[in-house]
mmCIF file of N, CA and C in Angstrom:
data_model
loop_
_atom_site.group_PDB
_atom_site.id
_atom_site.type_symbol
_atom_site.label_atom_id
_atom_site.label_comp_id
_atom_site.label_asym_id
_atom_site.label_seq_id
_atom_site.Cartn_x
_atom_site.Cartn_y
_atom_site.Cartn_z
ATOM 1 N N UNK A 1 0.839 -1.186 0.000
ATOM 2 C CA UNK A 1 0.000 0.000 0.000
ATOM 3 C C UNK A 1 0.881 1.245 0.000
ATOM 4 N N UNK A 2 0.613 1.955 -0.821
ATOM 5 C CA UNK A 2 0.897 3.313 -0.653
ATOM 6 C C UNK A 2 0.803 4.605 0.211
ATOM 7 N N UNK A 3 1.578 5.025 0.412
ATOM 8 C CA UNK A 3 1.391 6.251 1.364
ATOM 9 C C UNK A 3 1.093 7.278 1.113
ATOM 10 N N UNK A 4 0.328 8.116 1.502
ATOM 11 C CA UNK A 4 -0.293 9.551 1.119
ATOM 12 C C UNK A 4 1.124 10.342 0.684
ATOM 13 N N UNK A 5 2.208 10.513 1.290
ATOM 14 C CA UNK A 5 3.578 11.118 1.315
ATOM 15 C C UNK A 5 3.977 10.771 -0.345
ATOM 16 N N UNK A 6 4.160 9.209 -0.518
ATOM 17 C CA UNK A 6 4.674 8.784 -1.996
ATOM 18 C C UNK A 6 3.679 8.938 -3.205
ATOM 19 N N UNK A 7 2.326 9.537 -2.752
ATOM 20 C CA UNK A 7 1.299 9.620 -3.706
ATOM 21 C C UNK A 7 1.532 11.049 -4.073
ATOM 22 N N UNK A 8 1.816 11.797 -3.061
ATOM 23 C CA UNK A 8 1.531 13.395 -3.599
ATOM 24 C C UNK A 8 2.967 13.751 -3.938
ATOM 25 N N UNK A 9 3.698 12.683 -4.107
ATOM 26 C CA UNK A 9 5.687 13.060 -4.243
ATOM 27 C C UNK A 9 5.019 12.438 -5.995
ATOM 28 N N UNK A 10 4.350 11.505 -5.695
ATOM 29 C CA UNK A 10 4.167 11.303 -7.616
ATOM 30 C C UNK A 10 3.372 12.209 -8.368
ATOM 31 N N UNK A 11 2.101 12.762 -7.595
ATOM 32 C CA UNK A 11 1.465 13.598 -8.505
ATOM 33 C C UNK A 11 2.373 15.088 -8.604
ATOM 34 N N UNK A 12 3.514 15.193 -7.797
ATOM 35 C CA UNK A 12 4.069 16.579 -7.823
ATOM 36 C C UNK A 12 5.188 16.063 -9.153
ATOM 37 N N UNK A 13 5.355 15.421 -9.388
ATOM 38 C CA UNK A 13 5.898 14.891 -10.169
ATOM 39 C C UNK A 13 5.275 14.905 -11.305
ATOM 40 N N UNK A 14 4.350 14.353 -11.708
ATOM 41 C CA UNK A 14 3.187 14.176 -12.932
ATOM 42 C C UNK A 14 2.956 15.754 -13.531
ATOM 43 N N UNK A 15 2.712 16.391 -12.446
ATOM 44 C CA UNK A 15 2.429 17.873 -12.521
ATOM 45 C C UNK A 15 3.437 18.685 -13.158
ATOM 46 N N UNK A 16 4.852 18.442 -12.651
ATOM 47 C CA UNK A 16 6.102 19.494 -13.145
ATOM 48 C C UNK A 16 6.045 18.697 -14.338
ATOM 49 N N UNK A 17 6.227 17.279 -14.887
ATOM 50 C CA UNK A 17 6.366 16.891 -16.052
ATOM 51 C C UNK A 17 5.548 17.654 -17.416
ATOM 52 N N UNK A 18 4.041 18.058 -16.744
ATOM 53 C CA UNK A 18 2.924 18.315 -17.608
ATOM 54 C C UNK A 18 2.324 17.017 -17.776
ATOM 55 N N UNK A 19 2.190 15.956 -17.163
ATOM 56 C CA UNK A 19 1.997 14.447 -17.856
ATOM 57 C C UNK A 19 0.986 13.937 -17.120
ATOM 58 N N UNK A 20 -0.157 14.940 -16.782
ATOM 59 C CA UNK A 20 -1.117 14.095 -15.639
ATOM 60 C C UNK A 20 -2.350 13.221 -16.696
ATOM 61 N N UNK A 21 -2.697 14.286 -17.785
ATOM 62 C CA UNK A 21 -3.309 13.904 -18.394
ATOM 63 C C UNK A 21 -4.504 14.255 -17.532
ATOM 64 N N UNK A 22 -6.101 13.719 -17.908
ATOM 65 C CA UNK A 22 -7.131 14.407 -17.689
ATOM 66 C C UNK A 22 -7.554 13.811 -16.021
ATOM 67 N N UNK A 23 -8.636 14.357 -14.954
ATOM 68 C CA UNK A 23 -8.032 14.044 -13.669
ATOM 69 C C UNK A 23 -8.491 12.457 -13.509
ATOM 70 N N UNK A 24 -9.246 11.583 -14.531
ATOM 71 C CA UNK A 24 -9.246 10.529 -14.332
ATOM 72 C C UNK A 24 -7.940 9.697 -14.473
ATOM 73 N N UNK A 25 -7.693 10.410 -15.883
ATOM 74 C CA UNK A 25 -5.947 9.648 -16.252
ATOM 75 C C UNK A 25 -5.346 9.537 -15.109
ATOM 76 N N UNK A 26 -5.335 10.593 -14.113
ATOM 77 C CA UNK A 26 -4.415 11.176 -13.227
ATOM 78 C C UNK A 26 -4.209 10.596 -12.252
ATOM 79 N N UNK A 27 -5.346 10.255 -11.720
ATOM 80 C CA UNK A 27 -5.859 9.623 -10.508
ATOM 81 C C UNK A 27 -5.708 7.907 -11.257
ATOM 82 N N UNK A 28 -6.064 7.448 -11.828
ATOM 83 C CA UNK A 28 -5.350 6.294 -12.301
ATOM 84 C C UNK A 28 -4.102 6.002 -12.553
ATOM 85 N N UNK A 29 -2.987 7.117 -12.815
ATOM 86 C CA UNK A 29 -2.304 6.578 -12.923
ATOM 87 C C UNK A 29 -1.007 6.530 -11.327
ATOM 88 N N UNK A 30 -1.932 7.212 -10.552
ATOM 89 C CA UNK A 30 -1.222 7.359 -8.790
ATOM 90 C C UNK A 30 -2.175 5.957 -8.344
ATOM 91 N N UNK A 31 -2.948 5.432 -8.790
ATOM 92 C CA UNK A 31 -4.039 4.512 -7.940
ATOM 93 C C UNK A 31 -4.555 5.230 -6.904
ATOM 94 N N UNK A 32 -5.476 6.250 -7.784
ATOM 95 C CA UNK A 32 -6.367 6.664 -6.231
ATOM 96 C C UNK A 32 -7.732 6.813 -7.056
ATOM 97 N N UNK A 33 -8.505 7.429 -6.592
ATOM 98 C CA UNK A 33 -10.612 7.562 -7.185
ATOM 99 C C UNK A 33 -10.068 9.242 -7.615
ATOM 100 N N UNK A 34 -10.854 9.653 -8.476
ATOM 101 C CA UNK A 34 -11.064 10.855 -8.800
ATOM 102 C C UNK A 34 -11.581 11.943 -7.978
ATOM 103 N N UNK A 35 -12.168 11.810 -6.800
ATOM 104 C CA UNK A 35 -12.484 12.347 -5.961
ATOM 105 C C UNK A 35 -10.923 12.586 -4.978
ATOM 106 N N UNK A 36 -10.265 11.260 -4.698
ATOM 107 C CA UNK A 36 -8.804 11.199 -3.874
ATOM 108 C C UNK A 36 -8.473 12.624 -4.588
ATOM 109 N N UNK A 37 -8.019 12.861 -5.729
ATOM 110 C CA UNK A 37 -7.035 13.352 -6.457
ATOM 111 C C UNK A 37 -7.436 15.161 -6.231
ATOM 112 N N UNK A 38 -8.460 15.056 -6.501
ATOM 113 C CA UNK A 38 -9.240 16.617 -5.746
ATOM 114 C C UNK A 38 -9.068 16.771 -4.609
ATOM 115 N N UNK A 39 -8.989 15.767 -3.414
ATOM 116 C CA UNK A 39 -8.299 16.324 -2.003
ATOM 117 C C UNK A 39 -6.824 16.415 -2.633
ATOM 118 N N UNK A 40 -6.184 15.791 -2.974
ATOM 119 C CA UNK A 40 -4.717 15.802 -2.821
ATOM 120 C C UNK A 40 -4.069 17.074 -3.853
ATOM 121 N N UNK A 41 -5.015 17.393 -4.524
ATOM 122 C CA UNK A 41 -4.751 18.266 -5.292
ATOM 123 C C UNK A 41 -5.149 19.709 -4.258
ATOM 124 N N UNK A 42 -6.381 19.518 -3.408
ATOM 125 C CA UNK A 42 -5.897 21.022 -2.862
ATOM 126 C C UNK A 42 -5.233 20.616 -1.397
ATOM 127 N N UNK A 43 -5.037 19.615 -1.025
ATOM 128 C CA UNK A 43 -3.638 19.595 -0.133
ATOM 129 C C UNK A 43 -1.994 20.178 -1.084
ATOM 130 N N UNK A 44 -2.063 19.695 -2.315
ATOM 131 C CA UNK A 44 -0.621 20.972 -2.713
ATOM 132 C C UNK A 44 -0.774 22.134 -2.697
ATOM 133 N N UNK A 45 -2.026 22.477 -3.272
ATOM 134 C CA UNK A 45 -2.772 23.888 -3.193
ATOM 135 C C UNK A 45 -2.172 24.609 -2.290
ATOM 136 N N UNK A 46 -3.008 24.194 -0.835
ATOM 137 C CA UNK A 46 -2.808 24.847 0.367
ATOM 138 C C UNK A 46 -1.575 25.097 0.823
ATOM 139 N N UNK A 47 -0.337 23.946 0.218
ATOM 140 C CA UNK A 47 1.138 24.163 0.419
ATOM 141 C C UNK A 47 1.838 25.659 -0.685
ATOM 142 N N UNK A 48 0.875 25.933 -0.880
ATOM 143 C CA UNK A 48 1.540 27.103 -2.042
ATOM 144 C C UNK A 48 1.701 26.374 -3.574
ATOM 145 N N UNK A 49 1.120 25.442 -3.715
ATOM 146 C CA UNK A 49 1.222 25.019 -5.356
ATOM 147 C C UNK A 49 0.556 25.716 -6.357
ATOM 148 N N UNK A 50 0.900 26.057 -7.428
ATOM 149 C CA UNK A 50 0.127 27.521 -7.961
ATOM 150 C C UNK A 50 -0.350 26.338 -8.654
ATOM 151 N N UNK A 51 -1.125 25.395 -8.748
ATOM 152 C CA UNK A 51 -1.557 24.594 -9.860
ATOM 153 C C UNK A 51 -2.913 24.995 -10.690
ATOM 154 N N UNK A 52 -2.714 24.603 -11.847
ATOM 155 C CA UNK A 52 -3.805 24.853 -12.940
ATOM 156 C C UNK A 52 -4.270 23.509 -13.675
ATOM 157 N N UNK A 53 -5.149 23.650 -14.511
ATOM 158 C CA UNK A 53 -5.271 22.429 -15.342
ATOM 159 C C UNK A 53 -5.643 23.354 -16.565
ATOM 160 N N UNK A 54 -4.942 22.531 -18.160
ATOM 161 C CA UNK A 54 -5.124 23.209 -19.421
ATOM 162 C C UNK A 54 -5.930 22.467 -20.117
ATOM 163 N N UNK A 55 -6.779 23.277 -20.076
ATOM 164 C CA UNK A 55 -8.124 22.034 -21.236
ATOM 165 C C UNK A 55 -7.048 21.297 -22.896
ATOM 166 N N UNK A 56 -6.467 22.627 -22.966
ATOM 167 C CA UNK A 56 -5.969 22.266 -24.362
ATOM 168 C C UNK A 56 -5.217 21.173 -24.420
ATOM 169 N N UNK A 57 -3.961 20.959 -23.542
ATOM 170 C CA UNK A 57 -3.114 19.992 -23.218
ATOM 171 C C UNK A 57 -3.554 18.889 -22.309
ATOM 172 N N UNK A 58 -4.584 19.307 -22.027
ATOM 173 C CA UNK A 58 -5.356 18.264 -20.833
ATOM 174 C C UNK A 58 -4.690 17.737 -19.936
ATOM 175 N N UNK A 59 -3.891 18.331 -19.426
ATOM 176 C CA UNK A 59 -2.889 18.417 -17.907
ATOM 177 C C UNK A 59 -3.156 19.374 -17.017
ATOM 178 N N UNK A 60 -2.359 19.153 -16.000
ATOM 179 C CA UNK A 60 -2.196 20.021 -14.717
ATOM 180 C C UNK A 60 -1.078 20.571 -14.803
ATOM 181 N N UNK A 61 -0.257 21.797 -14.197
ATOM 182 C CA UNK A 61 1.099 22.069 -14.830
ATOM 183 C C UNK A 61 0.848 23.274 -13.529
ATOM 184 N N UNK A 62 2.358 23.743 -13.576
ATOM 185 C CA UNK A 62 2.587 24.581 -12.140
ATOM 186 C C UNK A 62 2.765 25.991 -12.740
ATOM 187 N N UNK A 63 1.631 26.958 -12.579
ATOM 188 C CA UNK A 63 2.129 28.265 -13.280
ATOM 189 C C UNK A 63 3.371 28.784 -13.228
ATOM 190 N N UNK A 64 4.213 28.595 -12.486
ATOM 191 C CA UNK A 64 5.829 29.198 -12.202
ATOM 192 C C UNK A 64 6.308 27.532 -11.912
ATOM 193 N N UNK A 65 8.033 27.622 -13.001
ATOM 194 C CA UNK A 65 8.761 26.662 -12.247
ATOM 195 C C UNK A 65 8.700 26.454 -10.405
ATOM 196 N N UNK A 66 8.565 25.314 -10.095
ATOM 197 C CA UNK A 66 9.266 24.971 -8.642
ATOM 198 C C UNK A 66 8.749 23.230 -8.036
ATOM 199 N N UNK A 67 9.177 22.989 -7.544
ATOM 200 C CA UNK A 67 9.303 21.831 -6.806
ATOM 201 C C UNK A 67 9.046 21.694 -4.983
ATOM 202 N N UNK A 68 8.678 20.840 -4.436
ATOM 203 C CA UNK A 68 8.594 20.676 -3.160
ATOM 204 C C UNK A 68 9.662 19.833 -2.696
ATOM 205 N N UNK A 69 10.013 20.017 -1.744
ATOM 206 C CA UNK A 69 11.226 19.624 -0.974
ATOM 207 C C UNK A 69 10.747 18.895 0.021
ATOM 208 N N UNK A 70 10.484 18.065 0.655
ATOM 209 C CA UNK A 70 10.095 17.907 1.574
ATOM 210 C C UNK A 70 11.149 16.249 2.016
ATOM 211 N N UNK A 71 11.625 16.905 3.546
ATOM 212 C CA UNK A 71 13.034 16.475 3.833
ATOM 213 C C UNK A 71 13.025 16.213 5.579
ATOM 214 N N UNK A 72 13.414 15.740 6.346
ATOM 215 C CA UNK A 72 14.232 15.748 7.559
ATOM 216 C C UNK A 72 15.393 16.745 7.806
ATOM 217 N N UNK A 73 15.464 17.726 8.443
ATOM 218 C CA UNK A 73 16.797 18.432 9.102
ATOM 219 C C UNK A 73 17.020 18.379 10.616
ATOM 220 N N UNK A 74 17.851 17.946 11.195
ATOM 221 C CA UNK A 74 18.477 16.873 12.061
ATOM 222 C C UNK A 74 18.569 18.978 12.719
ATOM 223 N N UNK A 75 18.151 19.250 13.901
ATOM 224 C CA UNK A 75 18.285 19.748 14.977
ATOM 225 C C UNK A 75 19.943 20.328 14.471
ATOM 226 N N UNK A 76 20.976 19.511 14.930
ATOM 227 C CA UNK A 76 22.430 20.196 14.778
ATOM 228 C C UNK A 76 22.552 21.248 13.385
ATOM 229 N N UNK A 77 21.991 20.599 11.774
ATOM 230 C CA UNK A 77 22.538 20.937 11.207
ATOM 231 C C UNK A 77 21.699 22.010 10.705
ATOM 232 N N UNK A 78 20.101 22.203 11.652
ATOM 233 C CA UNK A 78 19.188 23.435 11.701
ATOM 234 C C UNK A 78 20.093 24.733 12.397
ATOM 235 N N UNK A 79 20.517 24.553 13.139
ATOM 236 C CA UNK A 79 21.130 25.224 14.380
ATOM 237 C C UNK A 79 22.687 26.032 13.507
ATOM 238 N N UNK A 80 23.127 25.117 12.913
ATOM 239 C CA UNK A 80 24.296 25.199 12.010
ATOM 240 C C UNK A 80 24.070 26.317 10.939
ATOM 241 N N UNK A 81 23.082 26.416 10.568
ATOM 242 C CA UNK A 81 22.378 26.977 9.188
ATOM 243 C C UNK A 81 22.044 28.441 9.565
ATOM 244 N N UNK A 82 21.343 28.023 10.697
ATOM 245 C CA UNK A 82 20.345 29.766 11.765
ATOM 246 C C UNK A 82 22.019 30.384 12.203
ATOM 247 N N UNK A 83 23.392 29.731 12.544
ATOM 248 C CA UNK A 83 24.355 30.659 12.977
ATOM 249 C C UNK A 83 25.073 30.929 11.604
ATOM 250 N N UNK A 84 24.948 29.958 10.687
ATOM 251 C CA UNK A 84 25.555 30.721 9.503
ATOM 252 C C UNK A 84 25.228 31.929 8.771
ATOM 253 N N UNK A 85 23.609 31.690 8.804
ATOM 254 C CA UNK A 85 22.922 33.156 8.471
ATOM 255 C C UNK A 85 23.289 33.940 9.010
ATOM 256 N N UNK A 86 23.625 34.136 10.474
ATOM 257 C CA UNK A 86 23.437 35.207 11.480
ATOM 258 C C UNK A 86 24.878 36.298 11.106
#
């Protein structure tokens, strides 16, 4: 089974490609219902995803380049970073 984490790391993926195709394609091709894909789509939303969908190209696509990061930073090398700025 899949994890909500590796589902929305693929549709952020599908999305920067341009390759979702229409939101059934879309949602078929993450294995989720078409309804899933509308929450998970405004869970990126709400993260700041400028997302659109183009009738013409019949994708989803990110109005401005960018990507999500989403990572572990270990306390020391947070701390490391906040005195380098400083």
């Amino acid at each position: 089974m899949k994890s909500l984490l590796h589902r929305l790391i693929r549709l952020d993926h599908l999305i920067a490609l341009k390759a979702t195709g229409t939101p059934a394609d879309c949602a078929n091709k993450i294995g989720i219902s078409e309804r899933s894909l509308y929450d998970y789509l405004k869970i990126l939303k709400e993260m700041g995803a400028p997302i659109k969908f183009s009738r013409d190209r019949r994708t989803y696509f990110y109005r401005e380049e960018g990507r999500f990061r989403i990572s572990f930073i270990a306390r020391y090398k947070e701390e490391m970073l906040e005195e380098s700025l400083a």
